[in-house]
Structure formats: C-alpha cells, structure tokens
PDB file of C-alpha atoms in Angstrom:
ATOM      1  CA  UNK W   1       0.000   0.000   0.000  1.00 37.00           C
ATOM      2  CA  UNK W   2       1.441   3.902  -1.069  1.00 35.00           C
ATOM      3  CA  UNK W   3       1.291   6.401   1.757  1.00 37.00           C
ATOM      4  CA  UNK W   4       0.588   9.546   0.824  1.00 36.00           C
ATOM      5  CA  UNK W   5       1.982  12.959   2.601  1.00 38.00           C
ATOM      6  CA  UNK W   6      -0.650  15.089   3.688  1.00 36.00           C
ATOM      7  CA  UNK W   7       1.077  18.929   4.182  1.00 34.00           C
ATOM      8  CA  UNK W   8      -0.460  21.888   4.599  1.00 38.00           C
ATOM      9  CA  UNK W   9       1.093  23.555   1.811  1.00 41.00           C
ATOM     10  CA  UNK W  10       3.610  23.168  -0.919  1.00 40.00           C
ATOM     11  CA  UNK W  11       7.226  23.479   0.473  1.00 42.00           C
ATOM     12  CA  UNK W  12       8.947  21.709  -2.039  1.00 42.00           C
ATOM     13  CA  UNK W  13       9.305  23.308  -5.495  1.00 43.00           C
ATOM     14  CA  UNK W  14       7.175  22.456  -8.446  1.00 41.00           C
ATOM     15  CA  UNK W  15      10.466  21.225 -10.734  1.00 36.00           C
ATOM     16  CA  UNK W  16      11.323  19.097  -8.121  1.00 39.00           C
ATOM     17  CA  UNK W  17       7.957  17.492  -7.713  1.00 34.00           C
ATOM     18  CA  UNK W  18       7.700  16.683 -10.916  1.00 32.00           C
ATOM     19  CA  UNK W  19      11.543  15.267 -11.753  1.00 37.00           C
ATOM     20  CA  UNK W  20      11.032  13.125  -8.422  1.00 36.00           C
ATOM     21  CA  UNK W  21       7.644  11.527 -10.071  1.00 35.00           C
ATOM     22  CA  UNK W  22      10.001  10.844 -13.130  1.00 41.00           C
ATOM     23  CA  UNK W  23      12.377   9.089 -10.968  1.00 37.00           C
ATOM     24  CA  UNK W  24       9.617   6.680  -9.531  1.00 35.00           C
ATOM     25  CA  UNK W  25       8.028   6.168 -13.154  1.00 37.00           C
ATOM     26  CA  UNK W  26      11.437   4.839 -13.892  1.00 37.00           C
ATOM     27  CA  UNK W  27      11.996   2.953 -11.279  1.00 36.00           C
ATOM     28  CA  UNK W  28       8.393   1.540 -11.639  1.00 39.00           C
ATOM     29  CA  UNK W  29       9.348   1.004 -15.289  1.00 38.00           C
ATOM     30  CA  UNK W  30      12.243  -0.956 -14.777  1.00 39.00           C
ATOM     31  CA  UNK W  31      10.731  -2.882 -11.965  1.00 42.00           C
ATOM     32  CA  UNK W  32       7.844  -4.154 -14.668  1.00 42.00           C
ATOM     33  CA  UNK W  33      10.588  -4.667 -17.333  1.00 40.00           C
ATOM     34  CA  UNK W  34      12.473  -7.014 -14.401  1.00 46.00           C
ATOM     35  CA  UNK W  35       9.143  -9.312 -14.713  1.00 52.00           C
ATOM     36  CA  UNK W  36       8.976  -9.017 -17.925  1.00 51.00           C
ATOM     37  CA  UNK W  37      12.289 -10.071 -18.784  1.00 74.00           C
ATOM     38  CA  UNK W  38      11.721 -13.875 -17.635  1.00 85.00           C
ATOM     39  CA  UNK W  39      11.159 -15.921 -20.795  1.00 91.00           C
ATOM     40  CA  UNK W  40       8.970 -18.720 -19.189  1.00 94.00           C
ATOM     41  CA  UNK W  41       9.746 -20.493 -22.716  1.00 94.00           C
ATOM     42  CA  UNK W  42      13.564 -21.380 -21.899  1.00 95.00           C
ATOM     43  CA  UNK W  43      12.288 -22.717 -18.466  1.00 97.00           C
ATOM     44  CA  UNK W  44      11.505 -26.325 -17.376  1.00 97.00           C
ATOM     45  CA  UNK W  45       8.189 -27.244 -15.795  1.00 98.00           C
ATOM     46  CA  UNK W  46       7.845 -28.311 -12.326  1.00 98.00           C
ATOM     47  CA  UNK W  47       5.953 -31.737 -13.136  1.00 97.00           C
ATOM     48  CA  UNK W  48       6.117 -35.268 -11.856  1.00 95.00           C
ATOM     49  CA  UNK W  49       7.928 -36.111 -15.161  1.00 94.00           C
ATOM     50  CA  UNK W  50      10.693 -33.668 -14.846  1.00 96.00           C
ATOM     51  CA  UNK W  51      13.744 -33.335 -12.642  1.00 96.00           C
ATOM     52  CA  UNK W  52      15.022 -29.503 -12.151  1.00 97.00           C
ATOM     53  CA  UNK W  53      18.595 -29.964 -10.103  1.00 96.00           C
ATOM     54  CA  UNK W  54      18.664 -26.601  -9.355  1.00 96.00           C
ATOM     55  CA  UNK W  55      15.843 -26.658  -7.277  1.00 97.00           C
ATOM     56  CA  UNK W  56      16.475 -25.251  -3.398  1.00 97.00           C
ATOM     57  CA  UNK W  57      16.006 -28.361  -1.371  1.00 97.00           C
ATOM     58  CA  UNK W  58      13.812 -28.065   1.551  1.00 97.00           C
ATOM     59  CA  UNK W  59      15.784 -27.196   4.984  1.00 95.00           C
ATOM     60  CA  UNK W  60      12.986 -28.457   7.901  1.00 97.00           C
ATOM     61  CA  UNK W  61      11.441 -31.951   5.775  1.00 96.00           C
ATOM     62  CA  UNK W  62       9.793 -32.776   8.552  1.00 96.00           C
ATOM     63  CA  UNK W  63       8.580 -29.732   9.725  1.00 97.00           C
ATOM     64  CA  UNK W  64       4.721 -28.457   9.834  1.00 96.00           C
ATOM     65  CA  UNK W  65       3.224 -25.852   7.889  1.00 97.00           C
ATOM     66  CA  UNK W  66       0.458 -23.053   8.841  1.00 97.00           C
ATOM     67  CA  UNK W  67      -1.632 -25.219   6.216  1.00 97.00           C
ATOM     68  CA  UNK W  68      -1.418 -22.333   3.813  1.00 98.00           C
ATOM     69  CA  UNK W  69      -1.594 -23.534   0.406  1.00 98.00           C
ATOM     70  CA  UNK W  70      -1.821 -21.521  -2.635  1.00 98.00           C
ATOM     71  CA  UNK W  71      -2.815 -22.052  -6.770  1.00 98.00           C
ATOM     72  CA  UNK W  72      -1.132 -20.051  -9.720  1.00 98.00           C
ATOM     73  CA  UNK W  73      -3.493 -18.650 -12.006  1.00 96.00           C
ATOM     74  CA  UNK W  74      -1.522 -19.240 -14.803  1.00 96.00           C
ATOM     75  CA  UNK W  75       2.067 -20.673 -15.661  1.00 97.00           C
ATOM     76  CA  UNK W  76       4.294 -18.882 -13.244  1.00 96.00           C
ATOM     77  CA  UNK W  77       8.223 -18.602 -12.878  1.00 96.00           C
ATOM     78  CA  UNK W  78      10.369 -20.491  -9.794  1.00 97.00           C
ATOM     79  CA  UNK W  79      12.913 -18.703  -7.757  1.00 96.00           C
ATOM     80  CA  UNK W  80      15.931 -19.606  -5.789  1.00 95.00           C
ATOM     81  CA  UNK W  81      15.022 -16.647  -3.678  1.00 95.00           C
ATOM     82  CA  UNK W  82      13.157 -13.960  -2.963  1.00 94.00           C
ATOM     83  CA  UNK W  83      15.201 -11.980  -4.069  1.00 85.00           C
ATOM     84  CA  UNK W  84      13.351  -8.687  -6.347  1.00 75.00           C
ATOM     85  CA  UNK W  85      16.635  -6.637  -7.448  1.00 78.00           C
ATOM     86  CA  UNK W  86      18.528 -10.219  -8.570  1.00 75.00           C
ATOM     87  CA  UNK W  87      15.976 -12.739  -9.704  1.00 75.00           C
ATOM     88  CA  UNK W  88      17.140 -15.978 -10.306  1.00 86.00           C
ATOM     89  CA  UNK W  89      14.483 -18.100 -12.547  1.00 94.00           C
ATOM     90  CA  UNK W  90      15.577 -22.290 -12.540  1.00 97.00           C
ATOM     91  CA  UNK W  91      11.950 -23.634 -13.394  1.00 97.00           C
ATOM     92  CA  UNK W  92       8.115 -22.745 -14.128  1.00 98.00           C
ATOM     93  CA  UNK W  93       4.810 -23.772 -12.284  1.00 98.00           C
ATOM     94  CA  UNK W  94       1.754 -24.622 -14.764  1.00 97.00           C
ATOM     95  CA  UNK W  95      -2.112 -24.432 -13.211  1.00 98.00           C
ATOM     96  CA  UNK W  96      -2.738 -27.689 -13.618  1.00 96.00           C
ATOM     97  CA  UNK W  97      -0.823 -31.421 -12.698  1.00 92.00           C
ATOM     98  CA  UNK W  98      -3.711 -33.967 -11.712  1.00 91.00           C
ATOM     99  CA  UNK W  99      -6.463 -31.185 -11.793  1.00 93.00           C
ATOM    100  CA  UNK W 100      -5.513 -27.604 -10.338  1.00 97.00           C
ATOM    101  CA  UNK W 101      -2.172 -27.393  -8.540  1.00 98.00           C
ATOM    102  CA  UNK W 102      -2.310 -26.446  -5.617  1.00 98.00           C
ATOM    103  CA  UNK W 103       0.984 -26.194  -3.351  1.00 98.00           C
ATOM    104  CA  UNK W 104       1.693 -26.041   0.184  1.00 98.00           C
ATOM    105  CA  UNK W 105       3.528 -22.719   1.588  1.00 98.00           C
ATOM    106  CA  UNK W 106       6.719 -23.450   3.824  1.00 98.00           C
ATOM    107  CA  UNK W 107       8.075 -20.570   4.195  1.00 97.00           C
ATOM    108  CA  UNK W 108       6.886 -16.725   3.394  1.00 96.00           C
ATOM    109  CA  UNK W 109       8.121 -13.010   3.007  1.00 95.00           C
ATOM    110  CA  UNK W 110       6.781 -10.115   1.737  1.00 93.00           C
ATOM    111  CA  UNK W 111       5.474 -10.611  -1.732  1.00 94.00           C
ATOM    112  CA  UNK W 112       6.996 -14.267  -1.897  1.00 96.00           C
ATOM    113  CA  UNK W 113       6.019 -17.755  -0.439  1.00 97.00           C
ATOM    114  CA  UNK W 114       8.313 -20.627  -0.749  1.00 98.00           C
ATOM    115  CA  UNK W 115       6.080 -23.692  -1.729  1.00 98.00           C
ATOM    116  CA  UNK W 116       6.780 -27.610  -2.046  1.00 98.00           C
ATOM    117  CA  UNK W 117       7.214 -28.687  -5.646  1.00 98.00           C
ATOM    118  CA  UNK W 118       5.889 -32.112  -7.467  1.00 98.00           C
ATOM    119  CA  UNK W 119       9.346 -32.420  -9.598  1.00 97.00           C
ATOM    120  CA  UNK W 120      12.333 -34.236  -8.848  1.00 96.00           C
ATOM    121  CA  UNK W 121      14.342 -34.535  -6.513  1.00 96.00           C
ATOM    122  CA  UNK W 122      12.707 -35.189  -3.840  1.00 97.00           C
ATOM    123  CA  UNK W 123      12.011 -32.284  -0.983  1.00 97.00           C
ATOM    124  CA  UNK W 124      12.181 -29.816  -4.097  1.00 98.00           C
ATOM    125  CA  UNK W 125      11.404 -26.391  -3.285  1.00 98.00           C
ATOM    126  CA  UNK W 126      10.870 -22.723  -4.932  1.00 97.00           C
ATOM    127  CA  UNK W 127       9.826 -19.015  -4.616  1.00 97.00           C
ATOM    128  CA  UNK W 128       6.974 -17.970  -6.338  1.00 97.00           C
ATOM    129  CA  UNK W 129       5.900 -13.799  -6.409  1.00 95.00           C
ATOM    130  CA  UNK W 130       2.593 -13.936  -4.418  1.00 92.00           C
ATOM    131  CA  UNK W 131       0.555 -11.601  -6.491  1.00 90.00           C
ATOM    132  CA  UNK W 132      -0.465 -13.943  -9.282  1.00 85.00           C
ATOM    133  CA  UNK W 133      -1.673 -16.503  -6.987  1.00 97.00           C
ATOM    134  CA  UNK W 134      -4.939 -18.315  -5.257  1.00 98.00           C
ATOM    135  CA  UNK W 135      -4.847 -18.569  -1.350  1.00 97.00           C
ATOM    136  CA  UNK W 136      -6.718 -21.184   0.349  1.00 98.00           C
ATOM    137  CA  UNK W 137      -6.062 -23.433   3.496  1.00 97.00           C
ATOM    138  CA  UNK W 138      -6.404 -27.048   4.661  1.00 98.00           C
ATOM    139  CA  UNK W 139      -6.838 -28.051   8.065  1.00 97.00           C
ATOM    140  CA  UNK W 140      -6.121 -31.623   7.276  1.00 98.00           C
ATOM    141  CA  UNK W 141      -2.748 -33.332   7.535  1.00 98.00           C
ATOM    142  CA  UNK W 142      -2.169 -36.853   6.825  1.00 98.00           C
ATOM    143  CA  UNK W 143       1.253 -38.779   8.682  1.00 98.00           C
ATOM    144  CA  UNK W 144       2.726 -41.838   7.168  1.00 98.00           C
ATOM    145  CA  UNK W 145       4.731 -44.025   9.600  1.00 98.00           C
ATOM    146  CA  UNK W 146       7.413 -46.524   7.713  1.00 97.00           C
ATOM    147  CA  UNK W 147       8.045 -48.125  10.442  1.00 97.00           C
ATOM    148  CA  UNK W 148       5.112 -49.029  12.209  1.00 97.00           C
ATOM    149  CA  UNK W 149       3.566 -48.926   8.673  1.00 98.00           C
ATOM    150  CA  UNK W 150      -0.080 -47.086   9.682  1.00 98.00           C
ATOM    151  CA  UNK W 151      -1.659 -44.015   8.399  1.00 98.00           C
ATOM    152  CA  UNK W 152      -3.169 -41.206  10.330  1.00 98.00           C
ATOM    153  CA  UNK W 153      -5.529 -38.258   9.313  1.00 98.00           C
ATOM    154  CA  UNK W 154      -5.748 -35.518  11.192  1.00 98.00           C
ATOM    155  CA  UNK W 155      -8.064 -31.904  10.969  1.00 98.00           C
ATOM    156  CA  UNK W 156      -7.895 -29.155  13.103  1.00 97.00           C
ATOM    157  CA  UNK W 157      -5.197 -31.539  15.119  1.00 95.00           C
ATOM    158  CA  UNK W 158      -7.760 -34.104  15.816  1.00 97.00           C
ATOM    159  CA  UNK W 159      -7.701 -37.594  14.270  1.00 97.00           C
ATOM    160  CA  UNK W 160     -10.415 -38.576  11.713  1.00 97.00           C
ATOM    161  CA  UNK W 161      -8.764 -42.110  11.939  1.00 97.00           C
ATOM    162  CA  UNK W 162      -5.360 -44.420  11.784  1.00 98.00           C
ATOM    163  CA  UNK W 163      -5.056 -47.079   9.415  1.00 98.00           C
ATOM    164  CA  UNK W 164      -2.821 -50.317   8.750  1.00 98.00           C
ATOM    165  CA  UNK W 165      -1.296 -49.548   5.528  1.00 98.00           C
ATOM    166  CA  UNK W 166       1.479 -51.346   2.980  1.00 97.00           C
ATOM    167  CA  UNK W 167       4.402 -49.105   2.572  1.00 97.00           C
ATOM    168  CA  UNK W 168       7.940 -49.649   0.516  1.00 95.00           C
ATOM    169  CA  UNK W 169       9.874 -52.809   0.629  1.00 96.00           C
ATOM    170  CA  UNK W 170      13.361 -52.202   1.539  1.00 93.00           C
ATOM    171  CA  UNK W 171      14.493 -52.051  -1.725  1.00 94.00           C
ATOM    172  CA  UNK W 172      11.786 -49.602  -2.965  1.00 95.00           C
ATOM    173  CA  UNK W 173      11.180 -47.543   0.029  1.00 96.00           C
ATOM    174  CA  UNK W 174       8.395 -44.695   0.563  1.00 97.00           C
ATOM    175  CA  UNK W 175      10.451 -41.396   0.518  1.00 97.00           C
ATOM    176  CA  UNK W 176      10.763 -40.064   3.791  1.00 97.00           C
ATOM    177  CA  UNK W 177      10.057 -35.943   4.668  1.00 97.00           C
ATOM    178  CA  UNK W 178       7.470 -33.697   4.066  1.00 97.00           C
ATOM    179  CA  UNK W 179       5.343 -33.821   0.636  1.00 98.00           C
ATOM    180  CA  UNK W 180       1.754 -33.021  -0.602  1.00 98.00           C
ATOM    181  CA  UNK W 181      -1.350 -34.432  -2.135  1.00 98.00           C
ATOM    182  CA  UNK W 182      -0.875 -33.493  -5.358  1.00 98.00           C
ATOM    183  CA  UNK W 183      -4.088 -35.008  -7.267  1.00 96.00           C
ATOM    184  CA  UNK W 184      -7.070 -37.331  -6.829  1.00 95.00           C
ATOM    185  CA  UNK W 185      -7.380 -39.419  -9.815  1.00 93.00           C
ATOM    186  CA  UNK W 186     -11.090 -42.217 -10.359  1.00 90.00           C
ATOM    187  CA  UNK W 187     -10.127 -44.589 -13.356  1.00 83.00           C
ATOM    188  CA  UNK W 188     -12.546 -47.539 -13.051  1.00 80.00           C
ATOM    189  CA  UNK W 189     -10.335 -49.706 -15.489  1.00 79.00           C
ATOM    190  CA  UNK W 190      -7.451 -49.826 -12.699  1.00 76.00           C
ATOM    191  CA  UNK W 191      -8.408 -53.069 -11.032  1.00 69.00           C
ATOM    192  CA  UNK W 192      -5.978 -52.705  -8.058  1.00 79.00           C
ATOM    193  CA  UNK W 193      -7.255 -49.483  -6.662  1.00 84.00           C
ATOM    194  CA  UNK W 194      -9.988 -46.893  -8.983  1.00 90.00           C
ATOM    195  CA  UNK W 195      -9.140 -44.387  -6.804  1.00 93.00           C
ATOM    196  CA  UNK W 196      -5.125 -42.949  -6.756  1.00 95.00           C
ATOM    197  CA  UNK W 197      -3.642 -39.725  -4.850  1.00 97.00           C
ATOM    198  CA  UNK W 198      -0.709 -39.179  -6.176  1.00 96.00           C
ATOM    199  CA  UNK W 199       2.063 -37.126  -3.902  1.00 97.00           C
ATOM    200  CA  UNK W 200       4.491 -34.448  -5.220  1.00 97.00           C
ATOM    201  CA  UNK W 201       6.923 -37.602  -4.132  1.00 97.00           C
ATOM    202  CA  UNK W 202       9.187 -39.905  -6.203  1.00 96.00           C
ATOM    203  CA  UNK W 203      10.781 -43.637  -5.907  1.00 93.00           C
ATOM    204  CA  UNK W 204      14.139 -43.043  -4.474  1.00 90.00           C
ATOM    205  CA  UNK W 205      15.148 -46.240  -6.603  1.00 88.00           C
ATOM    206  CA  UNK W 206      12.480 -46.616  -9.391  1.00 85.00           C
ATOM    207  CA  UNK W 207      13.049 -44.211 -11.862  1.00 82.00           C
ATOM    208  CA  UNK W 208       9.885 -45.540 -14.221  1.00 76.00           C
ATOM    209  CA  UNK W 209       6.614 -47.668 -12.813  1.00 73.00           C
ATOM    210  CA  UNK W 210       3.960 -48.986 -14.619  1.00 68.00           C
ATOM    211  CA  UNK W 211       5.029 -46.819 -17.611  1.00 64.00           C
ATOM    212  CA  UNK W 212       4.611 -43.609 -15.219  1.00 74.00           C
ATOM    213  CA  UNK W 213       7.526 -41.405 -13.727  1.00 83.00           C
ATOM    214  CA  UNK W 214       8.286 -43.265 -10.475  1.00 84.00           C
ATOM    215  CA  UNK W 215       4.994 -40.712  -8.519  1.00 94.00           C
ATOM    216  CA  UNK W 216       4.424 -42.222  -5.009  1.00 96.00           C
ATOM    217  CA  UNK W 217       0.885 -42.169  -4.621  1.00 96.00           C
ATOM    218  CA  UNK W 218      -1.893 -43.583  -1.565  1.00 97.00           C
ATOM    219  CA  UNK W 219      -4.295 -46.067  -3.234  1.00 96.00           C
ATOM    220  CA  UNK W 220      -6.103 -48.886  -2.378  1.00 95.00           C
ATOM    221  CA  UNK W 221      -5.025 -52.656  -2.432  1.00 95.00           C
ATOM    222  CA  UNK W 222      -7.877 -55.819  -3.319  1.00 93.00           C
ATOM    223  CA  UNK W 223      -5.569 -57.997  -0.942  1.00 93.00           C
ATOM    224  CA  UNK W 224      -6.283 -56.699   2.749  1.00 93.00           C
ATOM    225  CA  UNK W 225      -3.104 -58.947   3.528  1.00 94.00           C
ATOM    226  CA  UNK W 226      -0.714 -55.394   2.248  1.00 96.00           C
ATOM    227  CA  UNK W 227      -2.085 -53.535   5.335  1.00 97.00           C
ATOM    228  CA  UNK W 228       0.920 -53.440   7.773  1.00 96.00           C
ATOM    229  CA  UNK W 229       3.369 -54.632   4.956  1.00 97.00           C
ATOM    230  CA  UNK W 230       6.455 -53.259   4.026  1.00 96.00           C
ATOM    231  CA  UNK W 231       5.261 -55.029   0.595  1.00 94.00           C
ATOM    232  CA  UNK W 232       4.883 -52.147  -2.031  1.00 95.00           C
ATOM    233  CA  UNK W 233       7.124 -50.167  -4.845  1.00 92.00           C
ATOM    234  CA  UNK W 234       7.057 -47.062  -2.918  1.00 94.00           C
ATOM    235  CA  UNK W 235       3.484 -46.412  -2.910  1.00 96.00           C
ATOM    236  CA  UNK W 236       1.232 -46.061   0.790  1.00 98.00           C
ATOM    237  CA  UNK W 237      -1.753 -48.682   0.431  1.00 97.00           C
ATOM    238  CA  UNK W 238      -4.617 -48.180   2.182  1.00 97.00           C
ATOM    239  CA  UNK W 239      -8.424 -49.639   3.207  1.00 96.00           C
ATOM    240  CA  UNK W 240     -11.385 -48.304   0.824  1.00 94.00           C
ATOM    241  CA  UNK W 241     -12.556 -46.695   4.634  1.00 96.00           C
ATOM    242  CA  UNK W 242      -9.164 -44.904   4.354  1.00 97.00           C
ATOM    243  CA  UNK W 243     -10.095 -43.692   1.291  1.00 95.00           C
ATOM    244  CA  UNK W 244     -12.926 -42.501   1.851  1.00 95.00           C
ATOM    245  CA  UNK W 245     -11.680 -39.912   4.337  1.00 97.00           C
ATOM    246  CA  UNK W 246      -9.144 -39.149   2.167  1.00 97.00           C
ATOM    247  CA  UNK W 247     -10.774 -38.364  -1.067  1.00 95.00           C
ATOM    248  CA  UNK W 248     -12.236 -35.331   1.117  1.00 95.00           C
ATOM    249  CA  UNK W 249      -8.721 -33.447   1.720  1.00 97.00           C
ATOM    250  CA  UNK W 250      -8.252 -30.939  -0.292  1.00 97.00           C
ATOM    251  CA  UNK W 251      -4.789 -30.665  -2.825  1.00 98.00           C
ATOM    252  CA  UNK W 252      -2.314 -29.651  -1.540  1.00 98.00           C
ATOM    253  CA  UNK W 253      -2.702 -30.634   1.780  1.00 98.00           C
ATOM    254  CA  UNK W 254       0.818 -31.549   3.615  1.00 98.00           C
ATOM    255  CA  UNK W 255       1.490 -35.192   4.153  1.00 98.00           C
ATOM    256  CA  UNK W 256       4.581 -35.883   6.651  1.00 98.00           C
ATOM    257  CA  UNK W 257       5.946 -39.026   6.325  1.00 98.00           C
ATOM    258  CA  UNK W 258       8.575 -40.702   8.494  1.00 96.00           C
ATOM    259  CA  UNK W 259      10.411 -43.739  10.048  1.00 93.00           C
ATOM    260  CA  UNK W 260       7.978 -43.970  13.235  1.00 93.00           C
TER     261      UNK W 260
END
C-alpha cells in the first residue's frame, strides 16, 4: 500500500515534484521490465515427469506448515530466492498437474512464499511472487509411519482415523520428509485401486513404474493382507474406509511421512 503525505502547503518546489515523479516512473518502469524479462519459454516445468537440479532443497522436511496452500493462475516462474533486485528463474509452475495445482507454503516473506514442488528430486522447493496466486487453506494433515507402517488423518489436530497400511519394501522404500497431495485421480479400469492420490513424491530407486515417472501415490489394495506390509514399490496402500476420508482433503494438503 502507497502512503501519501498530507502537508499543509507546498514546500517543495514544483520542478522538483515533478523530476522526483520521473524518478519513480522509472523505477516503476524498470521494476515491470524485471518481470517481464523472464522468458517462461527457456524454463523447465515443475511436473512429476521432470527433474530440475537446481531446485532449493527443503531445509525443515519434517517440519509443519500453517496449512497455507496456494494455486497459480496461470504458468508462473520459480525462484531460488526472494530476491526482487537479482531474480534468479531455474523452473516454471503450470495451473494444472492432476487437476488444479495447488501447493503447500513453507516458508513466506513479503510478496513471496516458498512452496513444495511435485518435480524431482525429492524435498524440491521454490519461490513464487505472491501476487499472481490463489490462497486457500487445509486443516487436514495426513502422517505416514514406515516403520510401524499405519496411516493417520488428522483436521484441526484431531484424528479422523489411523489405518494399517502397505508401505515400501526395503528395496523400494516410501520417501521419507514432508510432501503433498498433489491429485485425486477415479479410473474404473485400474483393477488394483480406482481411486489414486498421487504425492508431489518420487521412488528413491524406481526411476519408471507402470510406464509412469516413479509418482508415489496412496491407493487402495484388493488384498487386505498389504495392510501393515512393508510389501509395495514405494506407494502407501490403504483400506477403501481410508479412502474414503481421504478423497475429502483438499490438494495440496501436507502429508509428513517418516520412520515412526
């Protein structure tokens, strides 16, 4: 917001007035040439397909989050930092992934918010300039445990439920740290499990699956004998009552998994 000096009278002389408003038109200029000058083009698109190296890894992967998520409106560009006078572009953000993308905020300043990102590697992070985005927030936060191999679904910090679940074998593990639901995907011709969430998490080992890009995802298993298995390729399988619950959390809501 511009403050604006309220004076009794003018002190300052009318030149001056007017060759300090062509100062800030300049500045202002320049400032709208700086996001102009990012050519979204040359720049490689967060996706679960794609693996941007240069992406800031995330600092606190087991941290929580306010719940903050946010949407952009359209294809946006990723920053190392927030950083206005030295912008430092290494990727893009489209809309849309499985349905709208929507990320969860880690970390904000003025005018930026550092989000999770769906690309490779793993615990990818960027910047993105807050004025072209959607704000929402989830309540909801779902916790994987490796170890004990159960599921647990939380909102407002109460649990809706914990389930038995099959996690990754020790050769194909379930990446450990924070990540997001990332899409909610119904395709009755998947006889395994119709209804898959995929994460904004990767195999650690697989780099293809089932003709896909290695996505972690929570589904549902026919064989109730997976629950409480360290059984599967990476992926968190669940009960159809799990799912149920599930299929009600918003994208981008944060999903902590770890070695409990």
């Amino acid at each position: 917001m511009r403050r604006r000096d309220e004076r009794g009278g003018s002190s300052v002389p009318a030149l001056a007035v007017l060759l300090l408003l062509g100062v800030v038109a300049t500045v202002g200029i320049l400032g709208n040439k700086k996001h102009e000058t990012v050519d979204l083009t040359t720049l490689t698109a967060s996706t679960t397909a794609t693996t941007i190296t240069t992406a800031p890894l995330d600092g606190e992967p087991y941290a929580g989050t306010t719940g903050l998520v946010v949407h952009p409106r359209t294809e946006a560009a990723l920053y190392s930092a927030p950083d206005p006078d030295n912008p430092d572009a290494f990727g893009k953000i489209g809309p849309t992934q499985f349905g709208p993308t929507w990320l969860p905020v880690v970390e904000q300043t003025d005018g930026w918010v550092r989000v999770l990102l769906p690309s490779k590697p793993n615990r990818s992070t960027g910047w993105l300039r807050d004025e072209d985005l959607d704000r929402a927030t989830s309540s909801y936060l779902i916790r994987v445990h490796t170890s004990s191999r159960t599921l647990e679904l939380f909102l407002n910090n109460k649990s809706l439920g914990s389930w038995k679940a099959g996690v990754g074998a020790q050769q194909t593990p379930t990446p450990p740290g924070r990540t997001f639901l990332l899409g909610s995907i119904i395709d009755h011709k998947r006889s395994a499990s119709p209804i898959v969430l995929p994460l904004g998490a990767h195999s650690p080992t697989l780099d293809t699956f089932g003709g896909g890009p290695g996505t972690v995802a929570i589904h549902g298993w026919p064989n109730p004998r997976v629950f409480g298995a360290a059984i599967s390729a990476g992926c968190v399988r669940v009960p159809r009552t799990a799912l149920a619950h599930l299929q009600k959390v918003p994208l981008g809501t944060l999903v902590l998994i770890d070695s409990k």
